[in-house]
PDB file of C-alpha atoms in Angstrom:
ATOM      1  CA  UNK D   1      62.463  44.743 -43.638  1.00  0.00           C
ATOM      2  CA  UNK D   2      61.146  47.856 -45.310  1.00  0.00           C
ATOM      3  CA  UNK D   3      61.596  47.651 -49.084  1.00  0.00           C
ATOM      4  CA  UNK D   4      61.035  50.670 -51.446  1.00  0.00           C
ATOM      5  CA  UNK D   5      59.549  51.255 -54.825  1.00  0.00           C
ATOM      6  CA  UNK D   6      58.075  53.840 -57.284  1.00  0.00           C
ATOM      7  CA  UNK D   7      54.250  53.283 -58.031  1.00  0.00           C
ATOM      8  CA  UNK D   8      51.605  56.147 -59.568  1.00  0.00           C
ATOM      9  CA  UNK D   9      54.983  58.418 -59.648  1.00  0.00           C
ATOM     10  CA  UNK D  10      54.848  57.996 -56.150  1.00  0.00           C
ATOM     11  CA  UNK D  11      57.302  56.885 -53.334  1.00  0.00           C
ATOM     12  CA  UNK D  12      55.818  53.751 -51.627  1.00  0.00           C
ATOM     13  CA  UNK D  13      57.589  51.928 -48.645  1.00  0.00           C
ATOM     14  CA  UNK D  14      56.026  48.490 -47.900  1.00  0.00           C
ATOM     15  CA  UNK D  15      56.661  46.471 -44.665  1.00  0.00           C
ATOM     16  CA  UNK D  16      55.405  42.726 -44.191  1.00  0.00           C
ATOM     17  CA  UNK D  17      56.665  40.668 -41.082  1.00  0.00           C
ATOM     18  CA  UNK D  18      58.030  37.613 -41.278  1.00  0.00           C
ATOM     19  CA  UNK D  19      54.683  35.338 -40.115  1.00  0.00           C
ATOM     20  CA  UNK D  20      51.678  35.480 -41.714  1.00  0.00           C
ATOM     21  CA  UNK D  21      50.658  39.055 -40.990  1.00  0.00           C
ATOM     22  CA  UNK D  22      46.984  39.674 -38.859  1.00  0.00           C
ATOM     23  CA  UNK D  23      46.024  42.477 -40.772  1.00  0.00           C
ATOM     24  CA  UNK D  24      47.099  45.526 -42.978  1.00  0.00           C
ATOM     25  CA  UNK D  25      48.118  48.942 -42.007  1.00  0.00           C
ATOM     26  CA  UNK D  26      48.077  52.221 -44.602  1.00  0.00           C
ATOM     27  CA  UNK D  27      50.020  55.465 -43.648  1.00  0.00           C
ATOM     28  CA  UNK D  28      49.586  58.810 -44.654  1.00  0.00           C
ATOM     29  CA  UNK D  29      53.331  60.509 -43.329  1.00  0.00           C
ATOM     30  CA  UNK D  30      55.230  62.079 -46.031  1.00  0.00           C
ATOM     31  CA  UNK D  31      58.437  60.960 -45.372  1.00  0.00           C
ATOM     32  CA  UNK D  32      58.284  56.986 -46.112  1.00  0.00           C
ATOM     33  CA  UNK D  33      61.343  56.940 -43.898  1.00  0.00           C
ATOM     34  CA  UNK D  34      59.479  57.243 -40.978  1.00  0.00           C
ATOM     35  CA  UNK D  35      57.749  54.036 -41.346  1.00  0.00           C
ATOM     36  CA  UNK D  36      61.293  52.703 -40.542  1.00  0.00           C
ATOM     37  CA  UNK D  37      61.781  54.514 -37.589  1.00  0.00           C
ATOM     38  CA  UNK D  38      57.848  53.548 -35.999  1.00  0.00           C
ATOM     39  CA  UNK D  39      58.649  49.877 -36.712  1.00  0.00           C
ATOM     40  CA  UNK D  40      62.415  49.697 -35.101  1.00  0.00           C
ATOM     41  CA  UNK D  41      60.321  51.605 -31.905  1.00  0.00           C
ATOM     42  CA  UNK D  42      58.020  48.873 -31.419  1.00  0.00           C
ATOM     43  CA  UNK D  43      60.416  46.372 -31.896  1.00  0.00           C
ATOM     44  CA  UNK D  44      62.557  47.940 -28.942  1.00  0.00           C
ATOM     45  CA  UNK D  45      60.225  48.314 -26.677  1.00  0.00           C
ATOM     46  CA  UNK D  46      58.057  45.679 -26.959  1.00  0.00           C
ATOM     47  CA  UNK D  47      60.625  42.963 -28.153  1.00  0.00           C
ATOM     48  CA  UNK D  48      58.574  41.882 -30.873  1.00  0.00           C
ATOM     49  CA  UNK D  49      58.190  42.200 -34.826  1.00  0.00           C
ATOM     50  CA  UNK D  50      55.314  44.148 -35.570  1.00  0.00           C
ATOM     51  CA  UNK D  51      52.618  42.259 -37.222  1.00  0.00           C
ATOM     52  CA  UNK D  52      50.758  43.886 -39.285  1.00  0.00           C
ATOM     53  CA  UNK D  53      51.965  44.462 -43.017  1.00  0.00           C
ATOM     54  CA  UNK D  54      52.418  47.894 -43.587  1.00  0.00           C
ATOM     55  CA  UNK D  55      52.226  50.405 -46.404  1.00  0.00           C
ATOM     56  CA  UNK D  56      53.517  54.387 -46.625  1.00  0.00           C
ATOM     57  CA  UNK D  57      52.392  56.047 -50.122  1.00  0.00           C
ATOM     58  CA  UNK D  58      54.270  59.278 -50.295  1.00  0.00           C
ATOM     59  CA  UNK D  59      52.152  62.346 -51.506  1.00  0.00           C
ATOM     60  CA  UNK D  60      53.250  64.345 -54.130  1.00  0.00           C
ATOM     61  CA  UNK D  61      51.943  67.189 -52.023  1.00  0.00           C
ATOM     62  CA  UNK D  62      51.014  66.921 -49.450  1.00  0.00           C
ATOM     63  CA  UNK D  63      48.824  70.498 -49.046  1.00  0.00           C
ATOM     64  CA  UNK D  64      47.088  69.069 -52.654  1.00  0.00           C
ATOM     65  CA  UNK D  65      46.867  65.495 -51.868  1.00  0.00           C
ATOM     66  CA  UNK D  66      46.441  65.666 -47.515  1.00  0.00           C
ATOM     67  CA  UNK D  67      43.684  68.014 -47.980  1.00  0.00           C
ATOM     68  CA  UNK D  68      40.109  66.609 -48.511  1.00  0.00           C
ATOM     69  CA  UNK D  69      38.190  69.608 -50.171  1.00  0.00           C
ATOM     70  CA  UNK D  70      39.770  73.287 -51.491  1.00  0.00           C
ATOM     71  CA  UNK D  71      39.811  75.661 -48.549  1.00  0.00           C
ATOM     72  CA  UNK D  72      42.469  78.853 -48.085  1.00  0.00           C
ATOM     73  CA  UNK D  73      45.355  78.339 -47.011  1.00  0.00           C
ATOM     74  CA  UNK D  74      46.567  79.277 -43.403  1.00  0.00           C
ATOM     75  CA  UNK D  75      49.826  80.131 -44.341  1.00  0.00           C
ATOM     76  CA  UNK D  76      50.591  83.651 -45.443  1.00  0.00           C
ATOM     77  CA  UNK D  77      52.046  83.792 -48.903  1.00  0.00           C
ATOM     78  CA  UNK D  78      50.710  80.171 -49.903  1.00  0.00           C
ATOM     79  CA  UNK D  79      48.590  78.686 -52.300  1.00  0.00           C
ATOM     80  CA  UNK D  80      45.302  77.688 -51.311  1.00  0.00           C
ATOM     81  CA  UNK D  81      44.692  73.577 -50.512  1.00  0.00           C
ATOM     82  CA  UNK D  82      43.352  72.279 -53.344  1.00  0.00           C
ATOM     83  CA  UNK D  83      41.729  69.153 -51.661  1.00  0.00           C
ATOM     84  CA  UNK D  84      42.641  66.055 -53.766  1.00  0.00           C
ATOM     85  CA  UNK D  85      42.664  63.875 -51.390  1.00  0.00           C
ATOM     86  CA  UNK D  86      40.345  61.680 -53.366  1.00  0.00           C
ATOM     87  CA  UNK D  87      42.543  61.324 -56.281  1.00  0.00           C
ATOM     88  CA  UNK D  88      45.391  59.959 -53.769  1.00  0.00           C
ATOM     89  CA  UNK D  89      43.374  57.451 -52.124  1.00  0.00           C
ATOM     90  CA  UNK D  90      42.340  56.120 -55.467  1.00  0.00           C
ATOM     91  CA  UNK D  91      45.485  55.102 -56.466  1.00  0.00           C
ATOM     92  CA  UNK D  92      45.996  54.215 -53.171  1.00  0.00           C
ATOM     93  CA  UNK D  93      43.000  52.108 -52.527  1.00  0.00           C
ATOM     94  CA  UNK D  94      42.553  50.597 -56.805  1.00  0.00           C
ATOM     95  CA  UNK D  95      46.301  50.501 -57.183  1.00  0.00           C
ATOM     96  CA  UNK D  96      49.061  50.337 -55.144  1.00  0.00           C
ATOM     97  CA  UNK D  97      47.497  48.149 -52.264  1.00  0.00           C
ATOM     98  CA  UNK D  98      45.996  45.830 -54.568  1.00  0.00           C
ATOM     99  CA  UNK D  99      49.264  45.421 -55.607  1.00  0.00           C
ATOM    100  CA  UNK D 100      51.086  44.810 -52.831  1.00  0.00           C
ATOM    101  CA  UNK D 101      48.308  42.259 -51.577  1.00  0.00           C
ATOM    102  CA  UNK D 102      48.899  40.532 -54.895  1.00  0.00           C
ATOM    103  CA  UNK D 103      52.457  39.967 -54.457  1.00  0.00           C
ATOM    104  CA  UNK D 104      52.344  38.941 -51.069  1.00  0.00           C
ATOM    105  CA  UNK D 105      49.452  36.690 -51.589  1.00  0.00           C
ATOM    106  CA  UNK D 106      47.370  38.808 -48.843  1.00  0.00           C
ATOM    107  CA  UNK D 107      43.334  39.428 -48.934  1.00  0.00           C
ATOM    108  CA  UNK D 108      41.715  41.231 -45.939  1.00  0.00           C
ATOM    109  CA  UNK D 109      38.449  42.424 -45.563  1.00  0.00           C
ATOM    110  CA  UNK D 110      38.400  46.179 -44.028  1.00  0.00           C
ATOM    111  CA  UNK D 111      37.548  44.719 -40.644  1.00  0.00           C
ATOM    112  CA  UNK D 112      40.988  43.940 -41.095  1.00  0.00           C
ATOM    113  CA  UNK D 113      43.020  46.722 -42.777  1.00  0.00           C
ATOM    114  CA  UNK D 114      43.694  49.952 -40.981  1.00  0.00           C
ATOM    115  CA  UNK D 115      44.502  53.583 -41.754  1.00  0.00           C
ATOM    116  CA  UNK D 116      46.827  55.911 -39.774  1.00  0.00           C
ATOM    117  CA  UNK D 117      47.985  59.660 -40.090  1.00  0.00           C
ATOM    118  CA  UNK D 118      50.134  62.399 -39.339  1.00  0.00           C
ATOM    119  CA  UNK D 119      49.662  65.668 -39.522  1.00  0.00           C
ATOM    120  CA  UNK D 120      47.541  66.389 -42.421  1.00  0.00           C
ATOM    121  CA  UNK D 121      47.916  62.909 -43.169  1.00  0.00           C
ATOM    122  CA  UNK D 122      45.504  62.649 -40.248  1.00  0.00           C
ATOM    123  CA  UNK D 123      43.290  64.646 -42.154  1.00  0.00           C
ATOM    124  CA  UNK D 124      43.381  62.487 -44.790  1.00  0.00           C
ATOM    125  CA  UNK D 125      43.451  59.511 -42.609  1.00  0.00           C
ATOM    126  CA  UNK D 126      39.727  60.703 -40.959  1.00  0.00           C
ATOM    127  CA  UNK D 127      38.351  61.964 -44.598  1.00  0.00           C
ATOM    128  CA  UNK D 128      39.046  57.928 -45.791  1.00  0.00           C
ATOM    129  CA  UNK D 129      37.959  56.326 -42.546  1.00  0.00           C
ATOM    130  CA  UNK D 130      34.228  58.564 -42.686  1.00  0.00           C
ATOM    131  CA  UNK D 131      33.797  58.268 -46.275  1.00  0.00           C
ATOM    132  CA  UNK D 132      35.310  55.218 -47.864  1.00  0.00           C
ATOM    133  CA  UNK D 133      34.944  51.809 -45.925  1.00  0.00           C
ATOM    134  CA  UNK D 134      37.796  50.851 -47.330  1.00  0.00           C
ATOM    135  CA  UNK D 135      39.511  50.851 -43.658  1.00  0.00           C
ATOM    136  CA  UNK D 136      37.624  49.177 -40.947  1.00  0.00           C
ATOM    137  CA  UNK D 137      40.168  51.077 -38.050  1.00  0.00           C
ATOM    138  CA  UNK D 138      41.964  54.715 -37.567  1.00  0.00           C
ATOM    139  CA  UNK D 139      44.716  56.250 -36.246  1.00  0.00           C
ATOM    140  CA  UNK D 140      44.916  60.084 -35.968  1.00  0.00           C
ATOM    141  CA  UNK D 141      48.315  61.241 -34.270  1.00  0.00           C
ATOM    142  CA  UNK D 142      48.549  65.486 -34.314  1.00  0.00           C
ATOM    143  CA  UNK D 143      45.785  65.246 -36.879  1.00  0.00           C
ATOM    144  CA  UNK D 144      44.993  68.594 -38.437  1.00  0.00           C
ATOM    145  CA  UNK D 145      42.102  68.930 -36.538  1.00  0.00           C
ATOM    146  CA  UNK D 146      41.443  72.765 -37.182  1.00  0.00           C
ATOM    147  CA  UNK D 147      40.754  72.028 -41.044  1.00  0.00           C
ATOM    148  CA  UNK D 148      37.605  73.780 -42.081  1.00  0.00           C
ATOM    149  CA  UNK D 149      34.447  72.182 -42.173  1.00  0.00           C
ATOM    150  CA  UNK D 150      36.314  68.297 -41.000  1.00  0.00           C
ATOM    151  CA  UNK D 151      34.475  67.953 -37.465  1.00  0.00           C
ATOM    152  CA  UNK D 152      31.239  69.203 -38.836  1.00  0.00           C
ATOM    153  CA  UNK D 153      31.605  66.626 -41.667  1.00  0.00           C
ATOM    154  CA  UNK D 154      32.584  63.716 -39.109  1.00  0.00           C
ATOM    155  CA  UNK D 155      29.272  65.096 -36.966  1.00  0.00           C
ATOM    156  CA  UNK D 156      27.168  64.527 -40.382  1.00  0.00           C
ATOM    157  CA  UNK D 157      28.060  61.607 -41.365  1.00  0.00           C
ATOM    158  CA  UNK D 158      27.507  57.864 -41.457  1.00  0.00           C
ATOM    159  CA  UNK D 159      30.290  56.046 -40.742  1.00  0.00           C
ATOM    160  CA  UNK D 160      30.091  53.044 -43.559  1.00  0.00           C
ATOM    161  CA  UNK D 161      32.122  50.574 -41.122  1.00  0.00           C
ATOM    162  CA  UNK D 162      31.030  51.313 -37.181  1.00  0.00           C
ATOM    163  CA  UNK D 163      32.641  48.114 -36.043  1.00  0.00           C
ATOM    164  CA  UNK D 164      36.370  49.194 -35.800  1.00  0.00           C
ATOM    165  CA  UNK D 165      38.558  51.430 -33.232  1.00  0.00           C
ATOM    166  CA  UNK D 166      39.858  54.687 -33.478  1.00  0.00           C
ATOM    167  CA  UNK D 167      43.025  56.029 -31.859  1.00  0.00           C
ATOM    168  CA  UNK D 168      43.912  59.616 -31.004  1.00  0.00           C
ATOM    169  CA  UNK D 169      46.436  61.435 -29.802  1.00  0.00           C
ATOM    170  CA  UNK D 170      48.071  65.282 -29.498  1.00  0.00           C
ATOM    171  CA  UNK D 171      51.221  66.611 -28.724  1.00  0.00           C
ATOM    172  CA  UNK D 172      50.370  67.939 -25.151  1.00  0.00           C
ATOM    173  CA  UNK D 173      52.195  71.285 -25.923  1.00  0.00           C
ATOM    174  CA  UNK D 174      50.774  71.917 -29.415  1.00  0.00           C
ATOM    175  CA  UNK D 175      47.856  73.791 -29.231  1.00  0.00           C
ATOM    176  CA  UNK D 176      49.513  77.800 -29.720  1.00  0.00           C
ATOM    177  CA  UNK D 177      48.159  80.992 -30.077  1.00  0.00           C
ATOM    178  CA  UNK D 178      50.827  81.400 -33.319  1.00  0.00           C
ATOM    179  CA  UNK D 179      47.957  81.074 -35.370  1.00  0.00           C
ATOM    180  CA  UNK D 180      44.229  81.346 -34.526  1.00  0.00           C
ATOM    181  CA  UNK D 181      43.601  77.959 -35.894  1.00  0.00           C
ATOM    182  CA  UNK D 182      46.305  75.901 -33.380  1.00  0.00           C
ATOM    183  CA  UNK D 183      44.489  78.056 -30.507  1.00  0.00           C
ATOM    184  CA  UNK D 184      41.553  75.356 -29.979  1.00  0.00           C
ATOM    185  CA  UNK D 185      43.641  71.693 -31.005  1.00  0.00           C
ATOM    186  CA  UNK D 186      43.010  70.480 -27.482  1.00  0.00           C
ATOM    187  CA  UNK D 187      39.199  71.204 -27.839  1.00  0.00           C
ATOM    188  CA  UNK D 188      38.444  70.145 -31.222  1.00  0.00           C
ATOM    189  CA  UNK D 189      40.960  66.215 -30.712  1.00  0.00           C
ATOM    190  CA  UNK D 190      38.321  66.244 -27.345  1.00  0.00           C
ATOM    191  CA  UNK D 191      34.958  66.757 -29.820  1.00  0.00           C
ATOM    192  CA  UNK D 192      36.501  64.301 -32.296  1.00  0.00           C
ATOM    193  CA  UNK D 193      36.836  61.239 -29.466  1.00  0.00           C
ATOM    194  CA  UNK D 194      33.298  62.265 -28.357  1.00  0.00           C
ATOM    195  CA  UNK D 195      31.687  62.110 -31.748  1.00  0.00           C
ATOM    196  CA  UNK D 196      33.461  58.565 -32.213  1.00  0.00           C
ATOM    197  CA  UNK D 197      32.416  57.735 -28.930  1.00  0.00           C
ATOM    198  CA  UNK D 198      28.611  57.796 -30.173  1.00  0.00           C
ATOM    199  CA  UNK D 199      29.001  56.772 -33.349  1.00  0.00           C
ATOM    200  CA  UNK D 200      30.911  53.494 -33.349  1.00  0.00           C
ATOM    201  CA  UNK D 201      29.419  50.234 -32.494  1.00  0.00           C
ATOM    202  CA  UNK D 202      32.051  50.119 -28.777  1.00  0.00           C
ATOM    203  CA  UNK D 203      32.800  53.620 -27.585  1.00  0.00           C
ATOM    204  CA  UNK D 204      35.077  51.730 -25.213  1.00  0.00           C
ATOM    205  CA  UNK D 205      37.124  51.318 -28.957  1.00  0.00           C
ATOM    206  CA  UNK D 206      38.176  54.881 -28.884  1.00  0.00           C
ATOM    207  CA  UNK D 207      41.560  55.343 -27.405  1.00  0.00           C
ATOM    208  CA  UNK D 208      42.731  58.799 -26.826  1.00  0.00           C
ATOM    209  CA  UNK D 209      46.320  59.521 -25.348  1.00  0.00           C
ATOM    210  CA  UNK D 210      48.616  62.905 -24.737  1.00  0.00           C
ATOM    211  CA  UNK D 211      52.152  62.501 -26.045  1.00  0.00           C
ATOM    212  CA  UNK D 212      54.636  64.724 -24.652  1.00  0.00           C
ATOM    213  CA  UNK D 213      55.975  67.991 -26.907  1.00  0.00           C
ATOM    214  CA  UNK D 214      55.299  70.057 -29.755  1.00  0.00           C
ATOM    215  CA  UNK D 215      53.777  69.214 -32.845  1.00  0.00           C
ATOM    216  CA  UNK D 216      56.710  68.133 -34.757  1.00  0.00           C
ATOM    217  CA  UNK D 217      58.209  65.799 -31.823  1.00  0.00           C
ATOM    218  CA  UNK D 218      59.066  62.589 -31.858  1.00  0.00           C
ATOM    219  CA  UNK D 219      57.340  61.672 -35.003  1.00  0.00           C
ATOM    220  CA  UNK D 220      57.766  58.218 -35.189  1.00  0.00           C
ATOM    221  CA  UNK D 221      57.107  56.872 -31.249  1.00  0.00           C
ATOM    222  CA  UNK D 222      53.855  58.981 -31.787  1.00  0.00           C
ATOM    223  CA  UNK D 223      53.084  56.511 -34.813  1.00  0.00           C
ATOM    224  CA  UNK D 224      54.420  53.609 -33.385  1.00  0.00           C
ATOM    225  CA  UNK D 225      52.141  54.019 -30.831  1.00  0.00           C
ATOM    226  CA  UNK D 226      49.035  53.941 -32.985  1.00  0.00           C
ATOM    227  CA  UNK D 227      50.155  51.349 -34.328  1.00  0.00           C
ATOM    228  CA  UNK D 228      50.849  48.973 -32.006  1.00  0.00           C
ATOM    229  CA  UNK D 229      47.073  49.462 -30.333  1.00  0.00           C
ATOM    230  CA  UNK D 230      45.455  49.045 -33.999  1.00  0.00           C
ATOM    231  CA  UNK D 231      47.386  45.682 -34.075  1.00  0.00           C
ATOM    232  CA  UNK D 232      46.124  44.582 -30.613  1.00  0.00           C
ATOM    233  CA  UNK D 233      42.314  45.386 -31.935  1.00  0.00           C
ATOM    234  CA  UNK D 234      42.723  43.271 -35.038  1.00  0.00           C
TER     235      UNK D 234
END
């Protein structure tokens, strides 16, 4: 059952199953609700709870808070992302999940906890995943790939954990020419799978899949999909 509460002036749903759960999964969507939806999807299709406890921390905004570093906005008439994605994953990572481990008597080691995005919350899924080691796995689903400067930061880096698997995937009809930075998705999701193909410990751990439609389709079998093959590499 997904139960809901107010933490950091935030909305936070929280999921655990009812077994001893393998592992721990953080979401960056920003509509909690969907975490709902994802885990009904697995449970229809695969005829199984899902096992890993889960945890959606709703952004205040999402262009402050989903963004990594300032850059201008590609939206005409809107404010520029501030990048504050750090201040989000700090409560995130000193609060609210040390919280919810507390109360539900959990303690995992990042080899076991997991991070998966939508959207810009894949932005700010990949930002955590190359910079924190707070979350040995990813899961990028219509990731905001075309943010400035995020594949040459994920070329530069170190990965602190290299041990983990990533999974990718892109709506197969979202790349547009509507704005000049959709025009190269399909290209730049490709670069990102390569670069984790050389950098982590298995490239074999580096799933990528098409899902069918637009950008905004389909929202939660998208997730549910990343989230079922981060449980099975737990």
């Amino acid at each position: 059952m997904v139960q809901s509460t107010i933490m950091c002036e935030r909305s936070v749903c929280t999921y655990m199953p009812s077994k001893a759960p393998k592992g721990l999964l953080f979401m960056c969507i920003d509509k909690p609700g969907t975490l709902a939806r994802s885990l009904e999807y697995i449970e229809k299709y695969t005829g199984k709870e899902y096992g890993l406890a889960c945890i959606c921390v709703q952004p205040k905004n999402a262009y402050d808070e989903y963004t990594p570093w300032p850059a201008p906005s590609i939206y005409s008439g809107q404010a520029p992302f501030t990048g504050k994605t750090d201040e989000y994953l700090k409560d995130v990572t000193e609060t609210i999940i040390p919280w919810f481990c507390k109360e539900n008597g959990l303690d995992f080691p990042a080899e076991k906890r997991g991070i998966v995005g939508y959207s810009l919350g894949g932005a700010a899924a990949l930002y955590s995943f190359m910079k924190q080691g707070y979350f040995g796995h990813l899961g990028m689903c219509s990731g905001s790939v075309w943010y400035p400067g995020l594949i040459d930061r994920l070329k530069e880096c170190d990965l602190p954990i290299t041990s983990g698997c990533v999974y990718l995937s892109m709506g197969d009809r979202e790349q547009t020419d509507f704005l000049k930075e959709f025009s190269n998705l399909n290209r730049q999701v490709k670069e990102i799978k390569t670069i984790f193909e050389r950098k982590l410990d298995n490239p074999t751990c580096v799933k990528f899949e098409w899902s069918s439609g637009e950008h905004g389709d389909n929202i939660p079998a998208r997730l549910a999909q990343a989230m079922f093959y981060l449980e099975s590499e737990m």
